[in-house]
Amino acid sequence: MSNQNPVFIPGPTNIPERLRRAISQPTIDHRSSSFGTMFKPLFPGVKKVLKTETGEVIMFPATGTAGWESAISNTLSPGDKILACRHGMFSHRWIDMCKRWGLDVQQLNAPWGAGAPAADFQAALEADKNHEIKAVLVTHNETATGVRSDVAAVRKAIDAAGHPALLLVDGVSSIASMDFRMDEWGVDVAVTGSQKGFMLPAGLSIVGVSQKALKAMETAKLPRCFLDWRDMLNTNPKGGFPYTPPVGLFFGLGEALKMIEEEGLENVFARHHRMAEGVRRAVDAWGLKLCAHSPDLYSETISAILVPEGQDSTKLVVHAADKYGVAFGIGLGEVAGKVFRIGHLGSLTDVMALSGIGTAEMAMVDLGYPIELGSGVAAAQEYYRNSAAAEPKLAKSA
Ligand SMILES: *Cc1c(COP(=O)(O)O)cnc(C)c1O
């Protein structure tokens, strides 16, 4: 039963049938021209999603975490100082990685539920008269708390301080689902993976790199081998790969890019907004609160919902999985046991979101939450009913 239900975890996301078929290919020779013919068009496709015309795209057979690592190891040198804020499990883990790489981390701390504090970044950068800070790290969408940070505001802060630091951004749970503007925001490295907005299995680390980051790469001294951008830049333009490429995933990525193009990137964002808003209406009707502190921070891909005092959110998630075969996200780190998460990203629609809202509601009532069955569903229905446009016009698929 359960494998017929969509998952509501914030990645890996649901894989549409069309992509499952695209991935499933007989072996081809990755040194043949047929690989290059499939591979080369992926780069302009991904650049469109990242909204970059001046940057390069680099893809490793790995996950988002490797994208973080490549961002650091290709642009920085041993002992370099970086500036970052810890306000959720993912920003925490990237900071932890920097420490393990021997970087000197100037760490700000914000509450879990707050965004990356642009004003504090600016103050830290202004105080850094000798420009010792080499990079600012931002998690665009903190998947643990359902918080979207304002990357444009961080860019403004860096510019206002007149600081030359690189801007490295984790867009793993936002890119291809929420608006991301690599060039406009002056993002130097943008990191994502295949298993979230791109609706594929895990296995591709997808990284956007600015010209400024490429320049930093020339002099960066941290060791790198498997994740060396230079090996990709030397081979990819000719349709080659420095080792065996994950051919099936690349076929899948090509098809995912087609799906996004057919729906229209802005329509994809609008669909995510609608799904998210329906979930938020339900949360409100349940009398519960989001972990995100204010509406400007609300993520369009993930809602972290605070459970009532005395309840354990992990039990709720386990119960929903065991009884109804539906997967929600548990709370991580500082919010473990305190929030459960409804992922609403990737291959989902508002109609599917209703089933997640309805299931969460049943599970909460089962466990004695003071919630009225149907209340959240009704609030979401009312919103979806009134906000659903007629089916967006789809471009003719080939
Ligand atoms: C999922 C996620 C990651 C981790 O990516 P992996 O593919 O699991 O390595 C990093 N950052 C954010 C914000 C995420 O949501």
Tab-separated table of N, CA, C and O in Angstrom, residues 240-322:
chain	number	residue	atom	x	y	z
A	240	GLY	N	32.905	14.911	-22.297
A	240	GLY	CA	33.614	13.863	-21.560
A	240	GLY	C	33.466	14.016	-20.063
A	240	GLY	O	32.878	14.987	-19.567
A	241	PHE	N	33.996	13.051	-19.343
A	241	PHE	CA	33.869	13.008	-17.886
A	241	PHE	C	35.173	12.417	-17.357
A	241	PHE	O	35.735	11.521	-17.975
A	242	PRO	N	35.661	12.906	-16.208
A	242	PRO	CA	36.977	12.430	-15.746
A	242	PRO	C	36.962	11.000	-15.205
A	242	PRO	O	38.023	10.423	-14.995
A	243	TYR	N	35.792	10.484	-14.933
A	243	TYR	CA	35.679	9.070	-14.516
A	243	TYR	C	34.335	8.580	-15.022
A	243	TYR	O	33.715	9.244	-15.859
A	244	THR	N	33.848	7.449	-14.535
A	244	THR	CA	32.608	6.920	-15.106
A	244	THR	C	31.419	7.780	-14.669
A	244	THR	O	31.174	7.937	-13.468
A	245	PRO	N	30.698	8.352	-15.602
A	245	PRO	CA	29.552	9.194	-15.226
A	245	PRO	C	28.326	8.355	-14.847
A	245	PRO	O	28.184	7.234	-15.333
A	246	PRO	N	27.459	8.902	-13.992
A	246	PRO	CA	26.190	8.227	-13.674
A	246	PRO	C	25.208	8.466	-14.821
A	246	PRO	O	24.364	9.365	-14.762
A	247	VAL	N	25.360	7.655	-15.851
A	247	VAL	CA	24.669	7.904	-17.126
A	247	VAL	C	23.148	7.947	-16.950
A	247	VAL	O	22.469	8.823	-17.481
A	248	GLY	N	22.614	7.000	-16.173
A	248	GLY	CA	21.162	6.955	-15.989
A	248	GLY	C	20.625	8.235	-15.369
A	248	GLY	O	19.599	8.770	-15.801
A	249	LEU	N	21.333	8.727	-14.369
A	249	LEU	CA	20.889	9.961	-13.718
A	249	LEU	C	20.942	11.142	-14.675
A	249	LEU	O	20.103	12.036	-14.628
A	250	PHE	N	21.937	11.143	-15.549
A	250	PHE	CA	22.010	12.240	-16.516
A	250	PHE	C	20.857	12.163	-17.522
A	250	PHE	O	20.295	13.188	-17.904
A	251	PHE	N	20.500	10.953	-17.932
A	251	PHE	CA	19.303	10.826	-18.773
A	251	PHE	C	18.089	11.380	-18.012
A	251	PHE	O	17.253	12.087	-18.568
A	252	GLY	N	18.014	11.030	-16.738
A	252	GLY	CA	16.896	11.513	-15.917
A	252	GLY	C	16.904	13.026	-15.801
A	252	GLY	O	15.849	13.671	-15.881
A	253	LEU	N	18.083	13.591	-15.620
A	253	LEU	CA	18.167	15.050	-15.478
A	253	LEU	C	17.696	15.744	-16.758
A	253	LEU	O	16.996	16.762	-16.709
A	254	GLY	N	18.055	15.172	-17.894
A	254	GLY	CA	17.604	15.751	-19.167
A	254	GLY	C	16.086	15.797	-19.228
A	254	GLY	O	15.478	16.793	-19.643
A	255	GLU	N	15.469	14.708	-18.797
A	255	GLU	CA	14.003	14.638	-18.832
A	255	GLU	C	13.391	15.572	-17.783
A	255	GLU	O	12.366	16.211	-18.023
A	256	ALA	N	14.018	15.664	-16.611
A	256	ALA	CA	13.522	16.569	-15.566
A	256	ALA	C	13.559	18.015	-16.057
A	256	ALA	O	12.615	18.793	-15.831
A	257	LEU	N	14.629	18.365	-16.752
A	257	LEU	CA	14.732	19.730	-17.291
A	257	LEU	C	13.630	19.984	-18.312
A	257	LEU	O	13.054	21.070	-18.362
A	258	LYS	N	13.319	18.947	-19.106
A	258	LYS	CA	12.212	19.084	-20.068
A	258	LYS	C	10.897	19.309	-19.334
A	258	LYS	O	10.080	20.145	-19.738
A	259	MET	N	10.676	18.542	-18.265
A	259	MET	CA	9.415	18.689	-17.512
A	259	MET	C	9.286	20.097	-16.942
A	259	MET	O	8.215	20.704	-16.969
A	260	ILE	N	10.397	20.611	-16.411
A	260	ILE	CA	10.377	21.954	-15.817
A	260	ILE	C	10.128	22.999	-16.906
A	260	ILE	O	9.349	23.926	-16.734
A	261	GLU	N	10.768	22.795	-18.037
A	261	GLU	CA	10.604	23.723	-19.156
A	261	GLU	C	9.161	23.707	-19.673
A	261	GLU	O	8.585	24.751	-19.974
A	262	GLU	N	8.586	22.523	-19.747
A	262	GLU	CA	7.211	22.424	-20.251
A	262	GLU	C	6.224	23.092	-19.308
A	262	GLU	O	5.302	23.790	-19.737
A	263	GLU	N	6.417	22.873	-18.022
A	263	GLU	CA	5.509	23.511	-17.052
A	263	GLU	C	5.795	25.008	-16.995
A	263	GLU	O	4.879	25.815	-16.804
A	264	GLY	N	7.046	25.365	-17.198
A	264	GLY	CA	7.482	26.754	-17.077
A	264	GLY	C	8.051	26.967	-15.684
A	264	GLY	O	7.368	26.682	-14.698
A	265	LEU	N	9.291	27.464	-15.611
A	265	LEU	CA	9.961	27.587	-14.308
A	265	LEU	C	9.125	28.433	-13.336
A	265	LEU	O	8.975	28.065	-12.166
A	266	GLU	N	8.561	29.519	-13.829
A	266	GLU	CA	7.784	30.382	-12.927
A	266	GLU	C	6.498	29.675	-12.475
A	266	GLU	O	6.038	29.868	-11.353
A	267	ASN	N	5.925	28.827	-13.352
A	267	ASN	CA	4.751	28.035	-12.943
A	267	ASN	C	5.126	27.000	-11.893
A	267	ASN	O	4.312	26.672	-11.024
A	268	VAL	N	6.337	26.469	-11.999
A	268	VAL	CA	6.809	25.514	-10.978
A	268	VAL	C	6.853	26.225	-9.618
A	268	VAL	O	6.374	25.702	-8.608
A	269	PHE	N	7.398	27.443	-9.619
A	269	PHE	CA	7.473	28.198	-8.356
A	269	PHE	C	6.061	28.489	-7.833
A	269	PHE	O	5.797	28.388	-6.637
A	270	ALA	N	5.163	28.863	-8.750
A	270	ALA	CA	3.790	29.207	-8.342
A	270	ALA	C	3.083	27.984	-7.762
A	270	ALA	O	2.340	28.088	-6.776
A	271	ARG	N	3.345	26.817	-8.359
A	271	ARG	CA	2.733	25.580	-7.842
A	271	ARG	C	3.244	25.307	-6.423
A	271	ARG	O	2.469	24.929	-5.536
A	272	HIS	N	4.535	25.497	-6.220
A	272	HIS	CA	5.082	25.275	-4.869
A	272	HIS	C	4.495	26.280	-3.878
A	272	HIS	O	4.210	25.933	-2.731
A	273	HIS	N	4.337	27.498	-4.323
A	273	HIS	CA	3.748	28.489	-3.416
A	273	HIS	C	2.332	28.075	-3.025
A	273	HIS	O	1.948	28.147	-1.854
A	274	ARG	N	1.557	27.628	-4.009
A	274	ARG	CA	0.172	27.262	-3.725
A	274	ARG	C	0.105	26.066	-2.769
A	274	ARG	O	-0.657	26.075	-1.800
A	275	MET	N	0.925	25.057	-3.039
A	275	MET	CA	0.922	23.892	-2.142
A	275	MET	C	1.269	24.318	-0.727
A	275	MET	O	0.621	23.922	0.241
A	276	ALA	N	2.322	25.141	-0.615
A	276	ALA	CA	2.813	25.565	0.704
A	276	ALA	C	1.757	26.371	1.436
A	276	ALA	O	1.516	26.169	2.634
A	277	GLU	N	1.108	27.265	0.716
A	277	GLU	CA	0.121	28.129	1.359
A	277	GLU	C	-1.063	27.298	1.869
A	277	GLU	O	-1.589	27.553	2.957
A	278	GLY	N	-1.462	26.285	1.108
A	278	GLY	CA	-2.540	25.398	1.565
A	278	GLY	C	-2.149	24.694	2.859
A	278	GLY	O	-2.953	24.585	3.801
A	279	VAL	N	-0.910	24.221	2.914
A	279	VAL	CA	-0.430	23.556	4.134
A	279	VAL	C	-0.450	24.553	5.300
A	279	VAL	O	-0.870	24.235	6.416
A	280	ARG	N	-0.014	25.782	5.032
A	280	ARG	CA	0.010	26.788	6.109
A	280	ARG	C	-1.402	27.118	6.599
A	280	ARG	O	-1.616	27.318	7.791
A	281	ARG	N	-2.361	27.142	5.671
A	281	ARG	CA	-3.749	27.387	6.106
A	281	ARG	C	-4.219	26.259	7.026
A	281	ARG	O	-4.925	26.485	7.998
A	282	ALA	N	-3.818	25.028	6.670
A	282	ALA	CA	-4.203	23.871	7.488
A	282	ALA	C	-3.583	23.990	8.881
A	282	ALA	O	-4.254	23.781	9.896
A	283	VAL	N	-2.310	24.340	8.930
A	283	VAL	CA	-1.604	24.458	10.217
A	283	VAL	C	-2.318	25.481	11.100
A	283	VAL	O	-2.540	25.267	12.295
A	284	ASP	N	-2.707	26.564	10.481
A	284	ASP	CA	-3.416	27.616	11.202
A	284	ASP	C	-4.762	27.100	11.727
A	284	ASP	O	-5.131	27.337	12.882
A	285	ALA	N	-5.473	26.359	10.887
A	285	ALA	CA	-6.781	25.816	11.295
A	285	ALA	C	-6.622	24.803	12.431
A	285	ALA	O	-7.526	24.649	13.257
A	286	TRP	N	-5.492	24.114	12.468
A	286	TRP	CA	-5.238	23.163	13.564
A	286	TRP	C	-4.906	23.894	14.868
A	286	TRP	O	-4.804	23.270	15.928
A	287	GLY	N	-4.676	25.183	14.762
A	287	GLY	CA	-4.266	25.932	15.949
A	287	GLY	C	-2.796	25.699	16.288
A	287	GLY	O	-2.366	25.937	17.413
A	288	LEU	N	-2.023	25.241	15.300
A	288	LEU	CA	-0.585	25.014	15.532
A	288	LEU	C	0.224	26.140	14.898
A	288	LEU	O	-0.305	26.967	14.150
A	289	LYS	N	1.513	26.136	15.209
A	289	LYS	CA	2.399	27.199	14.701
A	289	LYS	C	3.549	26.579	13.923
A	289	LYS	O	4.001	25.464	14.213
A	290	LEU	N	4.031	27.348	12.965
A	290	LEU	CA	5.234	26.933	12.242
A	290	LEU	C	6.465	27.273	13.070
A	290	LEU	O	6.448	28.198	13.889
A	291	CYS	N	7.531	26.533	12.818
A	291	CYS	CA	8.820	26.823	13.452
A	291	CYS	C	9.378	28.155	12.929
A	291	CYS	O	9.980	28.930	13.681
A	292	ALA	N	9.162	28.438	11.655
A	292	ALA	CA	9.619	29.712	11.054
A	292	ALA	C	8.946	30.869	11.773
A	292	ALA	O	7.727	30.852	11.979
A	293	HIS	N	9.753	31.877	12.128
A	293	HIS	CA	9.246	32.920	13.022
A	293	HIS	C	8.260	33.896	12.392
A	293	HIS	O	7.436	34.468	13.094
A	294	SER	N	8.380	34.145	11.091
A	294	SER	CA	7.500	35.145	10.490
A	294	SER	C	7.258	34.824	9.022
A	294	SER	O	8.050	34.116	8.395
A	295	PRO	N	6.154	35.340	8.466
A	295	PRO	CA	5.758	34.976	7.099
A	295	PRO	C	6.833	35.245	6.047
A	295	PRO	O	6.931	34.498	5.072
A	296	ASP	N	7.656	36.280	6.232
A	296	ASP	CA	8.680	36.546	5.214
A	296	ASP	C	9.710	35.415	5.152
A	296	ASP	O	10.476	35.321	4.198
A	297	LEU	N	9.734	34.571	6.190
A	297	LEU	CA	10.701	33.473	6.240
A	297	LEU	C	10.116	32.140	5.770
A	297	LEU	O	10.845	31.152	5.665
A	298	TYR	N	8.813	32.107	5.522
A	298	TYR	CA	8.187	30.818	5.221
A	298	TYR	C	8.746	30.207	3.943
A	298	TYR	O	8.774	30.837	2.891
A	299	SER	N	9.147	28.964	4.062
A	299	SER	CA	9.649	28.216	2.914
A	299	SER	C	8.479	27.746	2.054
A	299	SER	O	7.423	27.396	2.572
A	300	GLU	N	8.710	27.706	0.745
A	300	GLU	CA	7.666	27.190	-0.146
A	300	GLU	C	7.825	25.683	-0.383
A	300	GLU	O	7.012	25.084	-1.066
A	301	THR	N	8.858	25.080	0.174
A	301	THR	CA	9.090	23.660	-0.103
A	301	THR	C	8.937	22.765	1.124
A	301	THR	O	8.825	21.552	0.983
A	302	ILE	N	8.946	23.350	2.302
A	302	ILE	CA	8.907	22.541	3.518
A	302	ILE	C	8.294	23.357	4.656
A	302	ILE	O	8.659	24.510	4.854
A	303	SER	N	7.353	22.723	5.366
A	303	SER	CA	6.787	23.372	6.542
A	303	SER	C	7.172	22.554	7.766
A	303	SER	O	6.883	21.357	7.832
A	304	ALA	N	7.843	23.191	8.729
A	304	ALA	CA	8.160	22.546	10.005
A	304	ALA	C	7.132	23.040	11.010
A	304	ALA	O	7.016	24.244	11.251
A	305	ILE	N	6.372	22.100	11.559
A	305	ILE	CA	5.201	22.439	12.367
A	305	ILE	C	5.464	22.057	13.820
A	305	ILE	O	5.805	20.896	14.117
A	306	LEU	N	5.315	23.010	14.705
A	306	LEU	CA	5.534	22.750	16.140
A	306	LEU	C	4.359	21.958	16.695
A	306	LEU	O	3.204	22.334	16.486
A	307	VAL	N	4.648	20.877	17.389
A	307	VAL	CA	3.564	20.081	17.989
A	307	VAL	C	3.257	20.653	19.375
A	307	VAL	O	4.078	21.353	19.971
A	308	PRO	N	2.033	20.381	19.887
A	308	PRO	CA	1.670	20.939	21.194
A	308	PRO	C	2.620	20.446	22.292
A	308	PRO	O	3.174	19.341	22.204
A	309	GLU	N	2.827	21.277	23.270
A	309	GLU	CA	3.600	20.958	24.471
A	309	GLU	C	3.211	19.564	24.976
A	309	GLU	O	2.033	19.225	25.032
A	310	GLY	N	4.194	18.741	25.305
A	310	GLY	CA	3.889	17.409	25.852
A	310	GLY	C	3.782	16.323	24.791
A	310	GLY	O	3.732	15.140	25.121
A	311	GLN	N	3.728	16.707	23.519
A	311	GLN	CA	3.699	15.703	22.446
A	311	GLN	C	5.117	15.522	21.897
A	311	GLN	O	5.927	16.434	21.960
A	312	ASP	N	5.351	14.326	21.367
A	312	ASP	CA	6.648	14.021	20.767
A	312	ASP	C	6.438	13.854	19.259
A	312	ASP	O	5.792	12.907	18.815
A	313	SER	N	6.990	14.775	18.488
A	313	SER	CA	6.722	14.772	17.035
A	313	SER	C	7.279	13.529	16.346
A	313	SER	O	6.757	13.114	15.311
A	314	THR	N	8.320	12.931	16.912
A	314	THR	CA	8.863	11.718	16.289
A	314	THR	C	7.818	10.598	16.327
A	314	THR	O	7.658	9.841	15.363
A	315	LYS	N	7.095	10.518	17.459
A	315	LYS	CA	6.045	9.480	17.581
A	315	LYS	C	4.973	9.686	16.523
A	315	LYS	O	4.430	8.725	15.972
A	316	LEU	N	4.656	10.927	16.262
A	316	LEU	CA	3.632	11.240	15.257
A	316	LEU	C	4.078	10.761	13.873
A	316	LEU	O	3.302	10.133	13.139
A	317	VAL	N	5.318	11.023	13.557
A	317	VAL	CA	5.840	10.645	12.237
A	317	VAL	C	5.891	9.117	12.109
A	317	VAL	O	5.512	8.549	11.077
A	318	VAL	N	6.308	8.449	13.172
A	318	VAL	CA	6.365	6.986	13.159
A	318	VAL	C	4.956	6.402	13.015
A	318	VAL	O	4.715	5.479	12.241
A	319	HIS	N	4.019	6.995	13.735
A	319	HIS	CA	2.631	6.525	13.680
A	319	HIS	C	2.047	6.679	12.271
A	319	HIS	O	1.411	5.764	11.745
A	320	ALA	N	2.268	7.830	11.659
A	320	ALA	CA	1.726	8.072	10.307
A	320	ALA	C	2.315	7.075	9.315
A	320	ALA	O	1.625	6.592	8.411
A	321	ALA	N	3.587	6.747	9.504
A	321	ALA	CA	4.234	5.787	8.598
A	321	ALA	C	3.686	4.381	8.836
A	321	ALA	O	3.341	3.671	7.896
A	322	ASP	N	3.580	3.990	10.116
A	322	ASP	CA	3.154	2.628	10.437
A	322	ASP	C	1.684	2.391	10.097
A	322	ASP	O	1.314	1.361	9.546
